[in-house]
Amino acid sequence: MAPDKKPKKDDSKKFKKMKNKNKKKKSKRVSTVPIDNRAVDSEWWDVFWHKNSTTLGSNEPYDEEEGFKYFFRISKKTFEYICSLVREDLISRPPSGLINIEGRLLSVEKQVAIALRRLASGESQVSVGASFGVGQSTVSQVTWRFIEAMEERAKHHLKWPDSNKMDEIKSTFESFSGLPNCCGAIDATHVIMTLPAVETSDDWCDQENNYSMFVQGVVDNKTRFLDIVTGWPGGMPISRLLKCSGFYKLCESGERLNGKVRMSSKEEEIREYIVGGASYPLLPWLITPYEDNDLEIPMLELNQMLEAARAAAVKAFSQLKGGWRILSKVMWRPDKRKLPSIILSCKHVDPMGRTIRENLTKHLQHCKEKAVCAHTV
C-alpha cells in the first residue's frame, strides 16, 4: 500500500491559519462584556419596549409610561426606588451565568425588570426569558434573588401605624361603615400550587380540593397591608391560621390594638379592634358577624356594618392577585423545612369578644334612636 502523501508547506500553513482563526472565533463567542453593576442602566427599557410594544393588543396602552405600568404593574419612579433598595444585594454575589444572548452581564435594572415581569404577568419562565433575551434558568435565578433581597430590604414598609396614623384609620372606617374605634380588617386567601406525589397530604388540600398555601393579611381603610403571614397549608382552619400568626400573639399579649378606648353612648367601653368574616373566631380584639337564626334588626344592621368594613380586606386581596398574577396561577413549591407540624383546633368564642360585640350593637342602636328622635323634633 502506498504511503500517505505529505501535505505541502502551503497547505500546512493554511491549515494552521484556519485553526487559529476558529480558536479566536470560539473565544469571542464565550467572552462576556463586563459592565459596572453599580451604574444605572438606562438602555434596558428602550430595548425591551422596542421588542415587546408590538405585542400589545389594540385596547392596550401605546404610551411608554402607560406601557411600563402595563408590563410591570408599577411606575418608573417606583421601579427606580425598588432598584435602589436591592442594588447592593444583587451586586454583592457573583453574577455567574447571568448573561443575555449578547453575552452581556445583566444590570441590576434588567434583573429587577425580569423578576417584576415574572411576578406581574404570571407567564412561564420561558416566555419571560424570551422577552428579555435570557434563558429560563436565568429568569428563575434572578427572580429568587430579587425576592430574597426584597424580603430583607423592603420589610420596613410593612409596619403597624403609630397612634396618629391609627386615629386617621379609625376615623375613616367609622365614616364609611359606621363602626367606632375600628382599626382594620382581616382576611385570607389561597395561593394554588403543585406538590410532588410524595409530599401530598390532607394538610395542604383546601376545601376546593386544591393544594394551596394560605396568605393572611390585616389591611387599613385604604387597602394597604399592615400585617401579613404566609407559608401555612391551605387545609388548616382559619382559626388555627390566625393563632399561628405573630399578629395574634401580639394582640393576646396586649402589645397591639391596645390604644384608646372609646366610650359608647351608654357609657360602655369599646376597645380597639379589627373586623373579620364568620370563619374567624370572635375575640375581644376581633369582631365577627352574628350567625344565629332569627336575628333582631340591630344585630342585622351590625352585620351589614361589619361587612362594609371587611370589604377593604377583600378588595386588598383582589388587587394583590390582580396586580401580581403569579399569585392567581399555580404557585411554586413551598419550603417544608420552615413549616411546623399542623395541629387542628376547633373554633371558639371568647366571652369578652361577645361583650364587645354586644356593646357595639347597643351603641349603634342608641345612636339610631337618638337620630330618629332629633328628626321628629
Coordinates of C-alpha atoms in Angstrom, one line a residue:
M1 CA 0.0 0.0 0.0
A2 CA 1.4 3.3 -1.0
P3 CA 2.2 5.7 1.9
D4 CA 0.1 8.8 2.5
K5 CA 1.3 11.9 0.8
K6 CA 2.8 14.6 2.9
P7 CA 1.0 17.9 2.8
K8 CA 2.6 20.7 1.0
K9 CA 4.1 23.5 3.1
D10 CA 1.5 26.0 1.7
D11 CA -1.3 23.6 2.7
S12 CA 0.1 23.2 6.2
K13 CA 0.3 27.0 6.7
K14 CA -3.3 27.4 5.5
F15 CA -4.4 24.7 8.0
K16 CA -2.7 26.4 10.9
K17 CA -4.2 29.8 10.0
M18 CA -7.7 28.4 9.8
K19 CA -7.2 26.6 13.1
N20 CA -6.1 29.8 14.8
K21 CA -8.9 31.8 13.3
N22 CA -11.5 29.3 14.6
K23 CA -10.0 29.5 18.1
K24 CA -10.4 33.3 18.0
K25 CA -14.0 33.0 16.9
K26 CA -14.7 30.5 19.7
S27 CA -13.1 32.5 22.4
K28 CA -15.0 35.6 21.2
R29 CA -18.3 33.8 21.5
V30 CA -17.9 32.8 25.1
S31 CA -16.4 36.0 26.4
T32 CA -18.7 38.5 28.2
V33 CA -18.7 42.2 28.1
P34 CA -18.2 43.5 31.6
I35 CA -20.4 46.2 32.9
D36 CA -20.4 48.3 36.1
N37 CA -23.4 46.9 38.0
R38 CA -23.3 50.0 40.3
A39 CA -24.0 52.2 37.3
V40 CA -27.6 52.8 36.4
D41 CA -28.7 51.0 33.2
S42 CA -30.9 53.4 31.2
E43 CA -30.9 51.4 28.0
W44 CA -32.7 48.2 29.0
W45 CA -36.2 49.8 28.8
D46 CA -35.7 51.1 25.3
V47 CA -34.6 47.7 24.1
F48 CA -37.4 46.0 25.9
W49 CA -40.1 48.4 24.7
H50 CA -38.9 48.3 21.1
K51 CA -39.0 44.5 21.2
N52 CA -42.3 44.0 23.0
S53 CA -44.5 47.0 22.4
T54 CA -45.7 45.4 19.1
T55 CA -47.2 42.5 21.2
L56 CA -49.8 44.9 22.8
G57 CA -53.4 44.5 21.7
S58 CA -55.4 47.3 20.2
N59 CA -57.0 48.1 23.6
E60 CA -53.7 48.2 25.4
P61 CA -51.7 51.4 26.1
Y62 CA -49.2 52.6 23.5
D63 CA -47.8 55.4 25.5
E64 CA -44.4 54.4 27.0
E65 CA -45.4 55.5 30.6
E66 CA -48.6 53.5 30.5
G67 CA -46.8 50.7 28.7
F68 CA -44.3 50.5 31.6
K69 CA -47.2 50.1 34.1
Y70 CA -48.8 47.5 31.9
F71 CA -45.7 45.3 31.7
F72 CA -44.5 45.8 35.3
R73 CA -47.6 47.0 37.3
I74 CA -45.7 49.9 38.8
S75 CA -44.5 53.4 37.6
K76 CA -40.9 54.1 36.5
K77 CA -40.4 56.1 39.7
T78 CA -41.4 53.2 41.9
F79 CA -39.2 50.9 39.7
E80 CA -36.2 53.2 40.3
Y81 CA -36.9 53.1 44.1
I82 CA -37.0 49.3 44.1
C83 CA -33.7 49.2 42.3
S84 CA -32.1 51.4 44.9
L85 CA -33.4 49.1 47.6
V86 CA -32.0 45.9 46.2
R87 CA -28.9 47.1 44.3
E88 CA -26.3 46.2 46.9
D89 CA -27.8 42.7 47.3
L90 CA -27.9 42.0 43.6
I91 CA -24.3 43.0 43.0
S92 CA -22.8 41.6 46.2
R93 CA -22.9 38.0 44.9
P94 CA -21.0 36.9 41.7
P95 CA -23.4 37.1 38.7
S96 CA -22.2 33.8 37.4
G97 CA -24.4 32.8 34.4
L98 CA -26.5 35.9 34.5
I99 CA -25.9 36.9 30.9
N100 CA -28.1 37.6 27.9
I101 CA -27.9 36.3 24.3
E102 CA -25.4 39.1 23.5
G103 CA -23.0 37.9 26.2
R104 CA -23.5 40.9 28.5
L105 CA -23.8 40.6 32.2
L106 CA -27.2 41.6 33.4
S107 CA -27.5 45.0 35.0
V108 CA -29.5 45.5 38.3
E109 CA -32.2 47.2 36.4
K110 CA -32.6 44.3 34.0
Q111 CA -32.6 41.8 36.8
V112 CA -35.4 43.7 38.6
A113 CA -37.4 44.1 35.4
I114 CA -37.1 40.3 34.7
A115 CA -38.3 39.5 38.2
L116 CA -41.2 42.0 38.2
R117 CA -42.3 40.8 34.8
R118 CA -42.4 37.2 36.0
L119 CA -44.4 38.2 39.1
A120 CA -46.7 40.7 37.4
S121 CA -47.6 38.5 34.4
G122 CA -47.5 35.0 35.8
E123 CA -46.2 33.9 32.4
S124 CA -43.8 31.0 32.1
Q125 CA -40.1 31.5 32.7
V126 CA -39.5 30.6 29.0
S127 CA -41.9 33.3 27.9
V128 CA -40.5 36.0 30.2
G129 CA -36.9 35.0 29.2
A130 CA -37.7 35.4 25.5
S131 CA -39.0 38.9 26.0
F132 CA -35.6 39.9 27.6
G133 CA -33.3 37.7 25.6
V134 CA -32.3 35.4 28.5
G135 CA -32.8 31.7 29.3
Q136 CA -35.3 30.0 31.6
S137 CA -32.7 29.2 34.3
T138 CA -31.7 32.9 34.4
V139 CA -35.3 34.0 34.9
S140 CA -35.6 31.5 37.8
Q141 CA -32.3 32.6 39.4
V142 CA -32.9 36.3 39.0
T143 CA -36.5 36.1 40.4
W144 CA -35.5 34.3 43.5
R145 CA -32.5 36.6 44.1
F146 CA -34.9 39.6 43.8
I147 CA -37.5 38.1 46.2
E148 CA -34.8 37.4 48.8
A149 CA -33.5 40.9 48.5
M150 CA -37.0 42.5 48.8
E151 CA -37.8 40.4 51.9
E152 CA -34.8 41.9 53.6
R153 CA -34.8 45.5 52.3
A154 CA -38.5 46.3 52.0
K155 CA -39.8 44.9 55.2
H156 CA -39.9 48.4 56.8
H157 CA -42.8 49.2 54.5
L158 CA -45.0 46.6 56.3
K159 CA -45.5 48.1 59.7
W160 CA -48.2 48.8 62.2
P161 CA -49.3 52.5 62.3
D162 CA -48.5 54.9 65.1
S163 CA -51.2 56.5 67.2
N164 CA -51.7 59.5 65.0
K165 CA -52.0 57.4 61.8
M166 CA -54.3 55.0 63.6
D167 CA -56.6 57.8 64.6
E168 CA -57.0 58.6 60.9
I169 CA -57.7 55.0 60.0
K170 CA -60.3 54.7 62.7
S171 CA -62.0 57.9 61.6
T172 CA -62.2 56.8 58.0
F173 CA -63.6 53.3 58.9
E174 CA -66.3 55.0 61.0
S175 CA -67.2 57.4 58.3
F176 CA -67.9 54.7 55.7
S177 CA -69.0 51.8 57.8
G178 CA -70.4 53.4 61.0
L179 CA -68.2 51.3 63.3
P180 CA -66.4 53.3 66.0
N181 CA -62.8 52.5 67.0
C182 CA -62.3 50.0 64.1
C183 CA -58.6 49.7 63.3
G184 CA -58.6 47.4 60.3
A185 CA -60.0 44.3 58.6
I186 CA -58.5 40.8 58.3
D187 CA -59.0 38.2 55.6
A188 CA -57.1 35.3 54.0
T189 CA -56.8 33.8 50.5
H190 CA -55.4 30.6 49.0
V191 CA -52.4 30.5 46.6
I192 CA -52.8 27.4 44.5
M193 CA -49.6 25.3 44.0
T194 CA -48.4 21.9 42.9
L195 CA -46.8 19.3 45.1
P196 CA -44.8 16.2 44.3
A197 CA -46.7 13.0 44.9
V198 CA -44.5 12.0 47.9
E199 CA -45.3 15.4 49.6
T200 CA -49.1 15.5 49.2
S201 CA -51.2 15.4 52.3
D202 CA -54.7 16.5 53.5
D203 CA -53.0 19.4 55.4
W204 CA -52.3 21.1 52.1
C205 CA -55.6 20.2 50.4
D206 CA -58.2 23.0 50.8
Q207 CA -62.0 23.0 50.7
E208 CA -61.9 23.1 46.9
N209 CA -59.6 20.1 46.7
N210 CA -56.7 22.2 45.6
Y211 CA -53.2 22.0 47.1
S212 CA -52.7 25.5 48.3
M213 CA -50.9 27.8 50.7
F214 CA -52.6 30.4 52.9
V215 CA -51.9 34.2 52.9
Q216 CA -53.5 36.2 55.7
G217 CA -53.4 40.0 55.9
V218 CA -54.7 42.9 58.0
V219 CA -55.4 46.0 56.0
D220 CA -56.3 49.6 56.7
N221 CA -59.1 51.8 55.2
K222 CA -57.0 52.3 52.0
T223 CA -56.5 48.6 51.5
R224 CA -52.8 48.9 52.5
F225 CA -51.4 45.8 54.2
L226 CA -50.4 46.4 57.8
D227 CA -49.6 42.8 58.7
I228 CA -49.2 39.6 56.7
V229 CA -48.4 36.0 57.3
T230 CA -48.0 33.2 54.8
G231 CA -46.5 29.7 54.4
W232 CA -49.2 27.7 56.2
P233 CA -51.0 24.9 54.5
G234 CA -54.4 25.7 52.9
G235 CA -56.1 22.8 54.6
M236 CA -55.9 24.2 58.1
P237 CA -58.8 26.0 59.7
I238 CA -58.8 29.8 59.6
S239 CA -58.9 29.9 63.4
R240 CA -55.7 27.9 63.5
L241 CA -54.1 30.1 60.9
L242 CA -54.8 33.1 63.0
K243 CA -53.3 31.6 66.1
C244 CA -50.2 30.7 64.3
S245 CA -49.6 34.3 63.3
G246 CA -47.4 36.8 65.1
F247 CA -50.2 39.3 65.0
Y248 CA -52.4 37.0 67.2
K249 CA -49.6 36.7 69.8
L250 CA -49.1 40.5 69.8
C251 CA -52.8 41.1 70.3
E252 CA -53.2 38.5 73.0
S253 CA -50.3 39.9 74.9
G254 CA -51.7 43.4 74.8
E255 CA -48.9 44.8 72.5
R256 CA -51.2 45.5 69.6
L257 CA -54.7 47.0 69.4
N258 CA -54.1 48.5 72.8
G259 CA -54.8 52.1 72.1
K260 CA -57.6 54.5 73.1
V261 CA -60.8 53.0 74.5
R262 CA -63.9 54.6 73.1
M263 CA -66.9 55.1 75.4
S264 CA -70.2 54.2 73.8
S265 CA -73.4 56.3 74.1
K266 CA -74.4 54.1 77.0
E267 CA -71.0 54.6 78.8
E268 CA -69.8 51.1 77.9
E269 CA -66.2 50.5 76.7
I270 CA -65.4 49.8 73.1
R271 CA -61.7 49.0 72.8
E272 CA -59.7 49.0 69.6
Y273 CA -60.5 46.0 67.3
I274 CA -60.4 44.7 63.8
V275 CA -63.2 43.0 61.9
G276 CA -63.2 39.6 60.2
G277 CA -65.5 37.2 58.5
A278 CA -67.6 34.4 60.1
S279 CA -64.8 31.9 59.7
Y280 CA -62.7 33.8 62.2
P281 CA -63.2 33.4 66.0
L282 CA -64.9 36.1 68.0
L283 CA -62.3 37.7 70.3
P284 CA -62.0 40.9 72.3
W285 CA -60.0 42.5 69.6
L286 CA -61.6 40.7 66.6
I287 CA -65.3 41.3 65.9
T288 CA -67.1 38.9 63.6
P289 CA -70.8 38.8 62.4
Y290 CA -73.7 37.3 64.3
E291 CA -74.5 33.9 63.0
D292 CA -77.7 33.0 64.9
N293 CA -81.0 32.4 63.2
D294 CA -83.8 35.0 63.6
L295 CA -81.5 37.9 64.3
E296 CA -83.0 41.1 65.6
I297 CA -82.8 44.2 63.4
P298 CA -79.9 45.8 65.4
M299 CA -77.8 42.6 65.0
L300 CA -78.5 42.5 61.3
E301 CA -77.5 46.2 61.0
L302 CA -74.3 45.5 62.8
N303 CA -73.6 42.6 60.4
Q304 CA -74.0 44.9 57.5
M305 CA -71.5 47.4 59.0
L306 CA -69.0 44.7 59.7
E307 CA -69.3 43.5 56.1
A308 CA -68.8 47.1 54.8
A309 CA -65.6 47.4 56.8
R310 CA -64.4 43.9 55.9
A311 CA -64.8 44.8 52.2
A312 CA -61.5 46.7 52.5
A313 CA -59.6 43.4 53.1
V314 CA -61.5 41.6 50.3
K315 CA -60.6 44.4 47.9
A316 CA -56.9 44.3 49.0
F317 CA -56.5 40.6 48.2
S318 CA -58.4 41.1 44.9
Q319 CA -56.0 43.8 43.9
L320 CA -53.0 41.8 45.1
K321 CA -53.9 38.8 42.9
G322 CA -55.0 41.0 40.0
G323 CA -51.8 43.1 40.0
W324 CA -49.4 40.2 40.6
R325 CA -50.9 37.5 38.5
I326 CA -48.4 34.8 39.5
L327 CA -50.4 34.6 42.8
S328 CA -53.6 33.8 40.9
K329 CA -51.9 30.9 39.0
V330 CA -50.2 27.8 40.1
M331 CA -47.5 28.7 42.6
W332 CA -44.1 27.3 43.2
R333 CA -43.5 24.7 45.9
P334 CA -43.2 25.8 49.5
D335 CA -40.1 25.1 51.6
K336 CA -41.4 22.5 54.0
R337 CA -38.4 22.9 56.4
K338 CA -39.9 26.2 57.5
L339 CA -43.3 24.8 58.4
P340 CA -44.2 23.4 61.8
S341 CA -46.5 20.4 62.2
I342 CA -50.1 21.3 62.0
I343 CA -52.4 20.8 65.0
L344 CA -56.1 21.2 64.2
S345 CA -58.2 23.1 66.7
C346 CA -61.8 24.0 67.0
K347 CA -63.2 27.5 66.6
H348 CA -64.2 29.1 69.8
V349 CA -66.0 32.3 71.1
D350 CA -64.3 34.5 73.7
P351 CA -66.7 35.9 76.3
M352 CA -65.0 39.3 76.1
G353 CA -65.4 39.3 72.4
R354 CA -69.2 38.7 72.8
T355 CA -69.3 41.6 75.2
I356 CA -67.5 44.0 72.9
R357 CA -69.9 43.0 70.0
E358 CA -72.9 43.5 72.2
N359 CA -71.6 46.9 73.3
L360 CA -71.2 47.9 69.6
T361 CA -74.8 46.7 68.9
K362 CA -76.2 48.7 71.8
H363 CA -74.2 51.8 70.9
L364 CA -75.3 51.7 67.2
Q365 CA -78.9 51.2 68.2
H366 CA -78.9 54.0 70.7
C367 CA -77.3 56.4 68.1
K368 CA -80.0 55.4 65.7
E369 CA -82.8 56.1 68.2
K370 CA -81.3 59.5 69.1
A371 CA -81.2 60.4 65.4
V372 CA -84.9 59.4 65.0
C373 CA -85.9 61.5 68.0
A374 CA -83.9 64.5 66.8
H375 CA -85.6 64.2 63.4
T376 CA -89.1 64.1 64.8
V377 CA -88.5 67.1 67.0

